[in-house]
Coordinates of N, CA and C in Angstrom, one line a residue:
M1 N -56.1 4.9 -13.8 CA -55.1 5.0 -12.8 C -55.4 6.2 -11.9
S2 N -55.4 6.0 -10.6 CA -55.7 7.1 -9.7 C -54.6 7.2 -8.7
G3 N -54.4 8.4 -8.2 CA -53.4 8.6 -7.2 C -52.0 8.6 -7.7
Q4 N -51.0 9.0 -6.9 CA -49.6 9.0 -7.3 C -49.1 7.6 -7.4
T5 N -48.3 7.3 -8.4 CA -47.6 6.0 -8.6 C -46.3 6.0 -7.8
L6 N -45.7 4.8 -7.7 CA -44.4 4.7 -7.1 C -43.4 5.5 -7.9
T7 N -43.5 5.5 -9.2 CA -42.6 6.3 -10.1 C -42.7 7.8 -9.7
D8 N -43.9 8.3 -9.5 CA -44.1 9.7 -9.1 C -43.4 10.0 -7.8
R9 N -43.5 9.1 -6.9 CA -42.9 9.4 -5.6 C -41.4 9.3 -5.6
I10 N -40.9 8.4 -6.4 CA -39.4 8.3 -6.6 C -38.9 9.5 -7.3
A11 N -39.6 10.0 -8.3 CA -39.1 11.2 -9.0 C -39.1 12.4 -8.1
A12 N -40.2 12.6 -7.3 CA -40.2 13.7 -6.4 C -39.1 13.6 -5.3
A13 N -38.9 12.4 -4.8 CA -37.9 12.2 -3.8 C -36.5 12.5 -4.3
Q14 N -36.2 12.1 -5.6 CA -34.9 12.4 -6.2 C -34.6 13.9 -6.2
Y15 N -35.6 14.7 -6.5 CA -35.4 16.2 -6.5 C -35.3 16.7 -5.1
S16 N -36.0 16.0 -4.2 CA -35.8 16.5 -2.8 C -34.4 16.3 -2.3
L17 N -33.8 15.2 -2.7 CA -32.4 14.9 -2.3 C -31.4 15.9 -2.9
T18 N -31.7 16.4 -4.1 CA -30.8 17.4 -4.7 C -31.1 18.8 -4.2
G19 N -32.1 18.9 -3.4 CA -32.5 20.3 -2.8 C -33.3 21.2 -3.7
S20 N -33.8 20.6 -4.8 CA -34.6 21.4 -5.7 C -36.1 21.3 -5.4
E21 N -36.6 22.2 -4.6 CA -38.0 22.2 -4.3 C -38.9 22.5 -5.5
V22 N -38.4 23.4 -6.3 CA -39.1 23.8 -7.5 C -39.3 22.6 -8.4
C23 N -38.3 21.8 -8.7 CA -38.4 20.6 -9.5 C -39.3 19.6 -8.9
R24 N -39.2 19.5 -7.6 CA -40.1 18.6 -6.8 C -41.5 19.0 -7.1
A25 N -41.8 20.3 -7.0 CA -43.2 20.8 -7.2 C -43.7 20.5 -8.7
V26 N -42.7 20.6 -9.6 CA -43.0 20.2 -11.0 C -43.5 18.8 -11.1
C27 N -42.7 17.9 -10.4 CA -43.1 16.5 -10.4 C -44.4 16.2 -9.8
K28 N -44.7 16.9 -8.7 CA -46.0 16.7 -8.1 C -47.2 17.3 -8.9
A29 N -46.9 18.3 -9.7 CA -47.9 18.8 -10.6 C -48.2 17.9 -11.8
T30 N -47.2 17.0 -12.1 CA -47.3 16.2 -13.3 C -47.3 14.7 -13.0
T31 N -48.1 14.3 -12.0 CA -48.2 12.9 -11.7 C -49.0 12.2 -12.7
H32 N -49.1 10.8 -12.5 CA -49.9 10.0 -13.3 C -51.4 10.0 -13.0
E33 N -51.7 10.7 -12.0 CA -53.1 10.8 -11.6 C -54.0 11.6 -12.6
Q34 N -55.1 11.0 -13.1 CA -55.9 11.5 -14.1 C -56.8 12.7 -13.6
T35 N -56.1 13.7 -13.1 CA -56.8 14.9 -12.7 C -56.0 16.1 -13.1
A36 N -56.6 17.3 -13.1 CA -55.8 18.5 -13.4 C -54.7 18.6 -12.4
P37 N -53.6 19.3 -12.8 CA -52.5 19.6 -11.8 C -53.1 20.3 -10.6
K38 N -52.7 19.9 -9.4 CA -53.3 20.5 -8.2 C -52.9 22.0 -8.0
K39 N -54.0 22.7 -7.6 CA -53.8 24.2 -7.5 C -52.7 24.6 -6.6
K40 N -52.4 23.8 -5.5 CA -51.4 24.2 -4.6 C -50.0 24.2 -5.2
H41 N -49.8 23.2 -6.1 CA -48.5 23.0 -6.8 C -48.4 24.1 -7.9
L42 N -49.5 24.4 -8.6 CA -49.4 25.5 -9.6 C -49.1 26.8 -8.9
E43 N -49.8 27.1 -7.8 CA -49.6 28.4 -7.1 C -48.2 28.5 -6.6
Y44 N -47.6 27.4 -6.1 CA -46.2 27.4 -5.7 C -45.3 27.7 -6.8
L45 N -45.5 27.2 -8.0 CA -44.6 27.4 -9.1 C -44.8 28.8 -9.7
I46 N -46.0 29.3 -9.7 CA -46.3 30.7 -10.1 C -45.5 31.7 -9.2
Q47 N -45.6 31.4 -7.9 CA -44.8 32.3 -6.9 C -43.3 32.1 -7.1
A48 N -42.9 30.9 -7.5 CA -41.4 30.7 -7.7 C -40.9 31.5 -8.8
T49 N -41.7 31.7 -9.9 CA -41.3 32.5 -11.0 C -41.1 34.0 -10.6
Q50 N -41.7 34.4 -9.5 CA -41.5 35.8 -9.1 C -40.2 36.0 -8.3
E51 N -39.7 34.9 -7.8 CA -38.5 35.0 -6.9 C -37.2 35.1 -7.7
T52 N -36.4 36.1 -7.4 CA -35.2 36.3 -8.2 C -34.1 35.2 -8.0
N53 N -34.2 34.5 -6.9 CA -33.2 33.5 -6.6 C -33.6 32.1 -7.2
V54 N -34.7 32.0 -7.9 CA -35.2 30.8 -8.4 C -34.7 30.6 -9.8
N55 N -34.2 29.4 -10.1 CA -33.6 29.1 -11.4 C -34.7 28.8 -12.4
V56 N -35.2 29.8 -13.1 CA -36.3 29.6 -14.0 C -36.0 28.7 -15.2
P57 N -34.8 28.8 -15.8 CA -34.4 27.8 -16.8 C -34.5 26.4 -16.4
Q58 N -34.1 26.1 -15.1 CA -34.2 24.8 -14.6 C -35.6 24.3 -14.4
M59 N -36.5 25.2 -14.0 CA -37.9 24.9 -13.9 C -38.5 24.5 -15.3
A60 N -38.2 25.4 -16.3 CA -38.7 25.1 -17.6 C -38.1 23.8 -18.2
D61 N -36.8 23.6 -18.0 CA -36.2 22.3 -18.5 C -36.8 21.1 -17.8
T62 N -37.2 21.2 -16.6 CA -37.8 20.1 -15.9 C -39.2 19.8 -16.5
L63 N -39.9 20.8 -16.8 CA -41.2 20.7 -17.4 C -41.1 20.0 -18.8
I64 N -40.1 20.5 -19.5 CA -39.9 19.9 -20.9 C -39.4 18.4 -20.7
E65 N -38.6 18.1 -19.7 CA -38.2 16.8 -19.5 C -39.5 15.9 -19.1
R66 N -40.4 16.4 -18.3 CA -41.6 15.7 -18.0 C -42.5 15.5 -19.2
A67 N -42.4 16.4 -20.1 CA -43.2 16.3 -21.4 C -42.6 15.2 -22.3
G68 N -41.4 14.6 -21.9 CA -40.8 13.5 -22.7 C -41.2 12.2 -22.1
N69 N -42.1 12.2 -21.1 CA -42.5 10.9 -20.5 C -43.3 10.1 -21.5
A70 N -43.4 8.8 -21.2 CA -44.2 7.9 -22.1 C -45.7 7.9 -21.8
S71 N -46.1 8.4 -20.6 CA -47.5 8.4 -20.3 C -48.2 9.7 -20.7
W72 N -49.4 9.5 -21.4 CA -50.1 10.7 -21.9 C -50.5 11.6 -20.7
V73 N -50.8 11.1 -19.5 CA -51.2 11.9 -18.4 C -50.1 12.8 -18.0
V74 N -48.9 12.3 -17.8 CA -47.8 13.1 -17.4 C -47.4 14.2 -18.4
V75 N -47.4 13.8 -19.7 CA -47.1 14.7 -20.7 C -48.2 15.8 -20.8
F76 N -49.4 15.5 -20.8 CA -50.5 16.4 -20.8 C -50.4 17.4 -19.7
K77 N -50.2 16.9 -18.5 CA -50.1 17.8 -17.3 C -48.8 18.7 -17.3
A78 N -47.8 18.2 -17.9 CA -46.6 19.0 -18.1 C -46.9 20.2 -19.0
L79 N -47.7 19.9 -20.1 CA -48.1 21.0 -21.0 C -49.0 22.0 -20.3
I80 N -50.0 21.5 -19.6 CA -50.9 22.3 -18.9 C -50.2 23.2 -17.8
T81 N -49.2 22.6 -17.1 CA -48.5 23.4 -16.1 C -47.7 24.5 -16.8
T82 N -47.0 24.1 -17.9 CA -46.3 25.1 -18.7 C -47.2 26.2 -19.2
H83 N -48.3 25.9 -19.7 CA -49.3 26.9 -20.2 C -49.7 27.8 -19.0
H84 N -50.0 27.2 -17.9 CA -50.5 28.0 -16.7 C -49.4 29.0 -16.3
L85 N -48.1 28.6 -16.4 CA -47.1 29.5 -16.0 C -46.8 30.6 -17.1
M86 N -47.1 30.2 -18.3 CA -47.0 31.2 -19.4 C -48.0 32.3 -19.2
V87 N -49.2 31.9 -18.7 CA -50.3 32.9 -18.5 C -50.1 33.7 -17.2
H88 N -49.9 32.9 -16.1 CA -49.9 33.5 -14.8 C -48.6 33.8 -14.1
G89 N -47.5 33.2 -14.6 CA -46.2 33.3 -14.0 C -45.6 34.7 -14.4
N90 N -44.4 34.9 -13.8 CA -43.6 36.1 -14.2 C -43.2 36.0 -15.6
E91 N -43.2 37.1 -16.3 CA -42.9 37.1 -17.8 C -41.6 36.5 -18.1
R92 N -40.6 36.5 -17.2 CA -39.3 35.9 -17.5 C -39.4 34.4 -17.8
F93 N -40.4 33.7 -17.3 CA -40.6 32.3 -17.7 C -40.9 32.2 -19.2
L94 N -41.8 33.0 -19.6 CA -42.2 33.0 -21.1 C -41.0 33.5 -21.9
Q95 N -40.3 34.5 -21.4 CA -39.1 35.0 -22.2 C -38.1 33.8 -22.4
F96 N -37.9 33.0 -21.3 CA -37.0 31.9 -21.5 C -37.5 30.9 -22.5
L97 N -38.7 30.5 -22.4 CA -39.3 29.6 -23.4 C -39.1 30.1 -24.8
A98 N -39.4 31.4 -25.0 CA -39.3 32.0 -26.3 C -37.9 32.0 -26.8
S99 N -36.9 32.0 -25.9 CA -35.5 32.1 -26.3 C -35.0 30.8 -26.8
R100 N -35.7 29.7 -26.6 CA -35.2 28.4 -27.0 C -35.5 28.2 -28.5
N101 N -34.6 27.5 -29.2 CA -34.8 27.2 -30.6 C -35.9 26.2 -30.7
T102 N -36.0 25.2 -29.8 CA -37.1 24.3 -29.8 C -37.7 24.2 -28.4
L103 N -39.0 23.9 -28.4 CA -39.7 23.8 -27.1 C -40.2 22.4 -26.9
F104 N -41.4 22.1 -27.4 CA -41.9 20.8 -27.3 C -41.9 20.1 -28.7
N105 N -41.3 18.9 -28.7 CA -41.2 18.1 -30.0 C -42.0 16.9 -29.8
L106 N -43.3 17.1 -29.9 CA -44.3 16.0 -29.6 C -45.2 15.7 -30.9
S107 N -44.7 16.1 -32.0 CA -45.6 15.9 -33.2 C -45.8 14.4 -33.5
N108 N -45.0 13.5 -33.0 CA -45.2 12.1 -33.2 C -45.6 11.3 -31.9
F109 N -46.0 12.1 -30.9 CA -46.3 11.4 -29.6 C -47.5 10.5 -29.7
L110 N -47.3 9.3 -29.1 CA -48.4 8.3 -29.2 C -48.3 7.4 -27.9
D111 N -49.3 7.3 -27.2 CA -49.4 6.4 -26.0 C -50.5 5.5 -26.2
R112 N -50.2 4.2 -26.5 CA -51.2 3.2 -26.8 C -51.6 2.4 -25.5
T113 N -51.0 2.8 -24.4 CA -51.3 2.1 -23.1 C -52.3 2.8 -22.3
G114 N -53.0 2.1 -21.5 CA -53.9 2.7 -20.5 C -55.2 3.2 -21.2
S115 N -56.1 3.7 -20.3 CA -57.4 4.3 -20.8 C -57.1 5.7 -21.4
H116 N -57.8 5.9 -22.5 CA -57.8 7.2 -23.1 C -56.5 7.5 -23.9
G117 N -55.5 6.7 -23.8 CA -54.2 7.0 -24.3 C -54.2 7.4 -25.8
L118 N -54.8 6.6 -26.6 CA -54.8 6.9 -28.1 C -55.5 8.2 -28.4
D119 N -56.6 8.4 -27.8 CA -57.4 9.6 -28.1 C -56.7 10.9 -27.6
M120 N -56.2 10.8 -26.3 CA -55.5 11.9 -25.7 C -54.2 12.3 -26.4
S121 N -53.6 11.3 -27.0 CA -52.3 11.6 -27.7 C -52.5 12.6 -28.9
T122 N -53.7 12.5 -29.5 CA -54.0 13.4 -30.6 C -54.0 14.8 -30.1
F123 N -54.7 15.0 -29.0 CA -54.8 16.4 -28.4 C -53.5 16.9 -27.8
I124 N -52.6 16.0 -27.4 CA -51.3 16.4 -26.9 C -50.5 16.9 -28.0
R125 N -50.6 16.3 -29.2 CA -49.8 16.8 -30.4 C -50.3 18.1 -30.8
R126 N -51.6 18.3 -30.8 CA -52.2 19.6 -31.1 C -51.9 20.7 -30.1
Y127 N -52.0 20.3 -28.8 CA -51.7 21.3 -27.7 C -50.3 21.8 -27.7
S128 N -49.3 20.8 -27.9 CA -47.9 21.2 -27.9 C -47.6 22.1 -29.1
R129 N -48.3 21.9 -30.2 CA -48.1 22.9 -31.4 C -48.6 24.3 -31.0
Y130 N -49.7 24.4 -30.3 CA -50.2 25.7 -29.9 C -49.2 26.4 -29.0
L131 N -48.7 25.6 -28.0 CA -47.7 26.2 -27.0 C -46.5 26.7 -27.7
N132 N -46.0 25.9 -28.7 CA -44.9 26.3 -29.5 C -45.1 27.6 -30.2
E133 N -46.3 27.7 -30.8 CA -46.7 28.9 -31.5 C -46.9 30.1 -30.6
K134 N -47.3 29.9 -29.4 CA -47.5 30.9 -28.4 C -46.1 31.5 -28.0
A135 N -45.1 30.6 -27.8 CA -43.8 31.0 -27.5 C -43.1 31.7 -28.7
F136 N -43.4 31.2 -29.9 CA -42.8 31.8 -31.1 C -43.4 33.2 -31.3
A137 N -44.7 33.4 -31.1 CA -45.3 34.7 -31.2 C -44.6 35.7 -30.2
Y138 N -44.3 35.3 -29.0 CA -43.6 36.2 -28.1 C -42.3 36.5 -28.6
R139 N -41.6 35.6 -29.2 CA -40.2 35.8 -29.8 C -40.3 36.9 -30.9
Q140 N -41.4 36.8 -31.7 CA -41.6 37.7 -32.8 C -41.9 39.1 -32.4
M141 N -42.8 39.2 -31.4 CA -43.4 40.5 -31.0 C -42.8 41.1 -29.8
S142 N -42.1 40.3 -29.0 CA -41.5 40.7 -27.7 C -42.6 41.1 -26.7
F143 N -43.8 40.6 -26.9 CA -44.9 40.7 -25.9 C -45.8 39.5 -26.1
D144 N -46.7 39.2 -25.1 CA -47.6 38.2 -25.2 C -49.0 38.8 -25.5
F145 N -49.6 38.3 -26.6 CA -50.9 38.9 -27.0 C -51.9 38.7 -25.8
G146 N -51.8 37.7 -25.0 CA -52.8 37.5 -24.0 C -52.6 38.5 -22.8
R147 N -51.4 39.1 -22.7 CA -51.1 39.9 -21.5 C -51.3 41.4 -21.8
V148 N -51.3 41.8 -23.1 CA -51.3 43.2 -23.4 C -52.6 43.9 -23.1
K149 N -52.6 45.2 -23.0 CA -53.8 45.9 -22.8 C -54.7 45.9 -24.0
K150 N -56.0 45.8 -23.8 CA -57.0 45.8 -24.9 C -57.8 47.0 -24.9
G151 N -58.5 47.3 -26.0 CA -59.4 48.4 -26.0 C -58.8 49.6 -26.7
A152 N -59.5 50.8 -26.5 CA -59.1 52.0 -27.3 C -57.6 52.4 -27.1
E153 N -57.1 52.2 -25.9 CA -55.7 52.5 -25.6 C -54.8 51.3 -25.6
G154 N -55.3 50.2 -26.1 CA -54.5 49.0 -26.1 C -53.4 48.9 -27.1
V155 N -52.6 47.9 -27.0 CA -51.4 47.8 -27.8 C -51.7 47.7 -29.3
M156 N -52.6 46.8 -29.6 CA -53.0 46.6 -31.0 C -53.7 47.7 -31.7
R157 N -54.5 48.5 -30.8 CA -55.2 49.6 -31.3 C -54.3 50.8 -31.6
T158 N -53.2 50.9 -31.0 CA -52.3 52.1 -31.1 C -51.1 51.7 -31.9
M159 N -50.9 50.5 -32.4 CA -49.7 50.1 -33.1 C -49.6 50.7 -34.5
S160 N -48.4 51.0 -34.9 CA -48.2 51.5 -36.3 C -48.6 50.5 -37.3
V161 N -48.9 50.9 -38.6 CA -49.3 50.0 -39.6 C -48.2 49.0 -39.9
E162 N -46.9 49.5 -39.9 CA -45.8 48.6 -40.2 C -45.7 47.4 -39.2
K163 N -45.9 47.8 -37.9 CA -45.9 46.7 -36.9 C -47.1 45.8 -37.0
L164 N -48.3 46.4 -37.4 CA -49.5 45.6 -37.5 C -49.3 44.6 -38.6
L165 N -48.6 44.9 -39.7 CA -48.5 44.0 -40.8 C -47.6 42.8 -40.4
K166 N -46.8 43.0 -39.4 CA -46.0 41.9 -38.8 C -46.8 41.2 -37.8
G167 N -47.5 42.0 -37.0 CA -48.2 41.4 -35.8 C -49.4 40.6 -36.1
M168 N -50.2 41.1 -37.1 CA -51.5 40.4 -37.3 C -51.3 39.0 -37.9
P169 N -50.4 38.8 -38.8 CA -50.2 37.4 -39.3 C -49.7 36.5 -38.2
T170 N -48.8 37.0 -37.3 CA -48.3 36.2 -36.2 C -49.5 35.9 -35.2
L171 N -50.3 36.9 -35.0 CA -51.5 36.6 -34.1 C -52.4 35.6 -34.8
Q172 N -52.6 35.7 -36.1 CA -53.5 34.8 -36.8 C -53.0 33.4 -36.7
S173 N -51.7 33.2 -36.8 CA -51.1 31.9 -36.7 C -51.3 31.3 -35.4
Q174 N -51.2 32.1 -34.3 CA -51.5 31.6 -33.0 C -52.9 31.2 -32.8
I175 N -53.8 32.0 -33.3 CA -55.3 31.6 -33.3 C -55.5 30.4 -34.1
D176 N -54.9 30.2 -35.2 CA -55.1 29.0 -36.0 C -54.7 27.8 -35.3
A177 N -53.5 27.9 -34.7 CA -53.0 26.7 -33.9 C -53.9 26.4 -32.8
L178 N -54.5 27.4 -32.1 CA -55.4 27.1 -31.0 C -56.7 26.4 -31.5
L179 N -57.2 26.9 -32.6 CA -58.5 26.4 -33.2 C -58.3 24.9 -33.7
E180 N -57.1 24.6 -34.1 CA -56.8 23.3 -34.5 C -56.8 22.2 -33.4
F181 N -56.9 22.7 -32.2 CA -57.1 21.7 -31.1 C -58.4 21.0 -31.3
D182 N -59.4 21.6 -31.8 CA -60.6 21.0 -32.3 C -61.2 20.0 -31.4
V183 N -61.5 20.3 -30.2 CA -62.1 19.4 -29.2 C -63.6 19.5 -29.3
H184 N -64.2 18.3 -29.0 CA -65.7 18.2 -29.0 C -66.2 17.8 -27.6
P185 N -67.4 18.1 -27.2 CA -67.9 17.8 -25.9 C -67.6 16.3 -25.4
K186 N -67.8 15.4 -26.3 CA -67.6 14.0 -26.0 C -66.1 13.7 -25.6
D187 N -65.2 14.6 -26.0 CA -63.8 14.4 -25.7 C -63.4 14.9 -24.3
L188 N -64.3 15.7 -23.8 CA -64.0 16.3 -22.5 C -64.4 15.3 -21.4
N189 N -63.7 14.2 -21.3 CA -64.1 13.1 -20.4 C -63.2 12.8 -19.3
N190 N -62.3 13.7 -19.0 CA -61.4 13.5 -17.8 C -60.9 14.9 -17.4
G191 N -60.4 15.0 -16.1 CA -60.0 16.2 -15.6 C -58.8 16.8 -16.2
V192 N -58.0 16.0 -16.9 CA -56.8 16.6 -17.5 C -57.1 17.4 -18.7
I193 N -57.8 16.8 -19.7 CA -58.2 17.6 -20.9 C -59.1 18.7 -20.5
N194 N -59.9 18.6 -19.5 CA -60.8 19.7 -19.1 C -60.0 20.9 -18.7
A195 N -58.9 20.7 -17.9 CA -58.1 21.8 -17.5 C -57.4 22.5 -18.7
C196 N -57.0 21.7 -19.6 CA -56.4 22.2 -20.9 C -57.4 23.1 -21.6
F197 N -58.6 22.6 -21.8 CA -59.7 23.3 -22.5 C -60.0 24.6 -21.9
L198 N -60.0 24.7 -20.6 CA -60.3 26.0 -19.9 C -59.2 27.0 -20.2
L199 N -58.0 26.6 -20.2 CA -56.9 27.5 -20.5 C -57.0 28.0 -21.9
L200 N -57.3 27.1 -22.8 CA -57.3 27.4 -24.2 C -58.5 28.4 -24.5
F201 N -59.6 28.1 -23.9 CA -60.8 29.0 -24.0 C -60.5 30.4 -23.6
K202 N -59.9 30.5 -22.4 CA -59.5 31.9 -21.9 C -58.5 32.6 -22.9
D203 N -57.6 31.8 -23.4 CA -56.6 32.4 -24.4 C -57.3 32.9 -25.6
L204 N -58.3 32.1 -26.1 CA -59.0 32.4 -27.3 C -59.7 33.8 -27.2
I205 N -60.4 34.0 -26.1 CA -61.1 35.2 -25.8 C -60.1 36.4 -25.9
K206 N -59.0 36.3 -25.3 CA -58.0 37.4 -25.3 C -57.4 37.6 -26.7
L207 N -57.2 36.5 -27.4 CA -56.6 36.6 -28.8 C -57.5 37.3 -29.8
Y208 N -58.8 36.9 -29.7 CA -59.8 37.5 -30.5 C -60.0 39.0 -30.2
A209 N -59.9 39.4 -28.9 CA -59.9 40.8 -28.6 C -58.8 41.5 -29.2
C210 N -57.6 41.0 -29.2 CA -56.4 41.6 -29.8 C -56.7 41.7 -31.3
Y211 N -57.2 40.7 -31.9 CA -57.4 40.7 -33.4 C -58.4 41.8 -33.7
N212 N -59.5 41.9 -32.9 CA -60.5 42.9 -33.2 C -59.9 44.3 -33.1
D213 N -59.0 44.5 -32.1 CA -58.3 45.8 -32.0 C -57.5 46.1 -33.2
G214 N -56.8 45.0 -33.7 CA -55.9 45.2 -34.8 C -56.6 45.6 -36.1
I215 N -57.8 44.9 -36.3 CA -58.6 45.2 -37.5 C -59.2 46.6 -37.4
I216 N -59.6 47.0 -36.2 CA -60.2 48.4 -36.0 C -59.1 49.4 -36.3
N217 N -57.9 49.1 -35.9 CA -56.7 50.0 -36.1 C -56.4 50.2 -37.6
L218 N -56.4 49.0 -38.3 CA -56.1 49.1 -39.7 C -57.2 49.8 -40.5
L219 N -58.4 49.6 -40.2 CA -59.5 50.2 -40.9 C -59.5 51.7 -40.6
G220 N -58.9 52.1 -39.5 CA -58.9 53.6 -39.2 C -57.8 54.3 -39.7
K221 N -56.8 53.6 -40.4 CA -55.6 54.3 -40.9 C -55.7 54.4 -42.4
E222 N -55.3 55.5 -43.0 CA -55.3 55.7 -44.4 C -54.0 55.4 -45.0
S223 N -53.9 54.2 -45.5 CA -52.6 53.7 -46.0 C -52.9 52.6 -47.0
P224 N -52.2 52.6 -48.2 CA -52.3 51.5 -49.2 C -51.9 50.2 -48.6
L225 N -51.1 50.2 -47.5 CA -50.7 48.9 -46.9 C -51.9 48.2 -46.3
N226 N -52.9 49.0 -45.9 CA -54.1 48.4 -45.3 C -54.8 47.5 -46.3
F227 N -54.9 48.0 -47.5 CA -55.6 47.2 -48.5 C -54.8 45.9 -48.8
T228 N -53.4 46.0 -48.8 CA -52.6 44.8 -48.9 C -52.9 43.7 -47.9
F229 N -52.9 44.2 -46.6 CA -53.2 43.3 -45.5 C -54.6 42.8 -45.6
M230 N -55.6 43.6 -45.8 CA -57.0 43.2 -45.8 C -57.3 42.2 -46.9
S231 N -56.6 42.4 -48.1 CA -56.8 41.4 -49.1 C -56.3 40.1 -48.7
R232 N -55.1 40.1 -48.1 CA -54.5 38.8 -47.6 C -55.4 38.2 -46.5
Y233 N -56.0 39.0 -45.7 CA -56.8 38.5 -44.6 C -58.1 37.9 -45.2
L234 N -58.7 38.5 -46.2 CA -59.9 38.0 -46.8 C -59.6 36.7 -47.5
R235 N -58.5 36.7 -48.2 CA -58.1 35.4 -48.9 C -57.9 34.3 -47.9
H236 N -57.3 34.6 -46.7 CA -57.1 33.6 -45.7 C -58.4 33.1 -45.2
C237 N -59.4 34.0 -45.0 CA -60.7 33.5 -44.5 C -61.4 32.7 -45.6
L238 N -61.3 33.0 -46.8 CA -61.9 32.2 -47.9 C -61.3 30.9 -48.0
D239 N -59.9 30.8 -47.9 CA -59.2 29.6 -48.0 C -59.5 28.7 -46.8
G240 N -59.7 29.3 -45.6 CA -60.0 28.6 -44.4 C -61.4 28.0 -44.4

């Protein structure tokens, strides 16, 4: 299926009638077209998160509503748009997502219709779990591992041992959820999953940089708590 469907146009028109240009942009970013969300719509939404008069909860709720669609294309693009805003939007968007008790409930999502539906449903379930984990990590730490400063003066390098013992397992869980996406080259066969893969790849680089900083910090501190954490970490690696 290519191009916007009649359903896409009707959904966008409904939001136009209610005067919600942000929700209309969400609909345009999450059409049935098997391509990545268009850059112009993503940039509009990113800018909207910076505006104090924009209803961020309404934007997030509209994305979550679109993720409840029956089409794998619409759902996948809603997740990608959400991920894009978590990374590039104002932090209050991520703060709102983290404040919710539940975010994406897609563990049983399955689309048997259309091309790629069955295969892409698997990745949607995995992707939604990662975004849930990303939001949970923010709730736990009050910051986003992807946004914090890295290196010698970075957050993980200068964090106290007590906070590291809380932060490192949280970071590990987020990394684990990302790696469970487990995509292979043959699966990257459409613009939608390709856009998702690019976001995940960039996240993984940042998460590993944080983890590296955390390990360096732990090894550089003289505390019996370090041995407790390192033994847990080694056990995790062996079990994995």
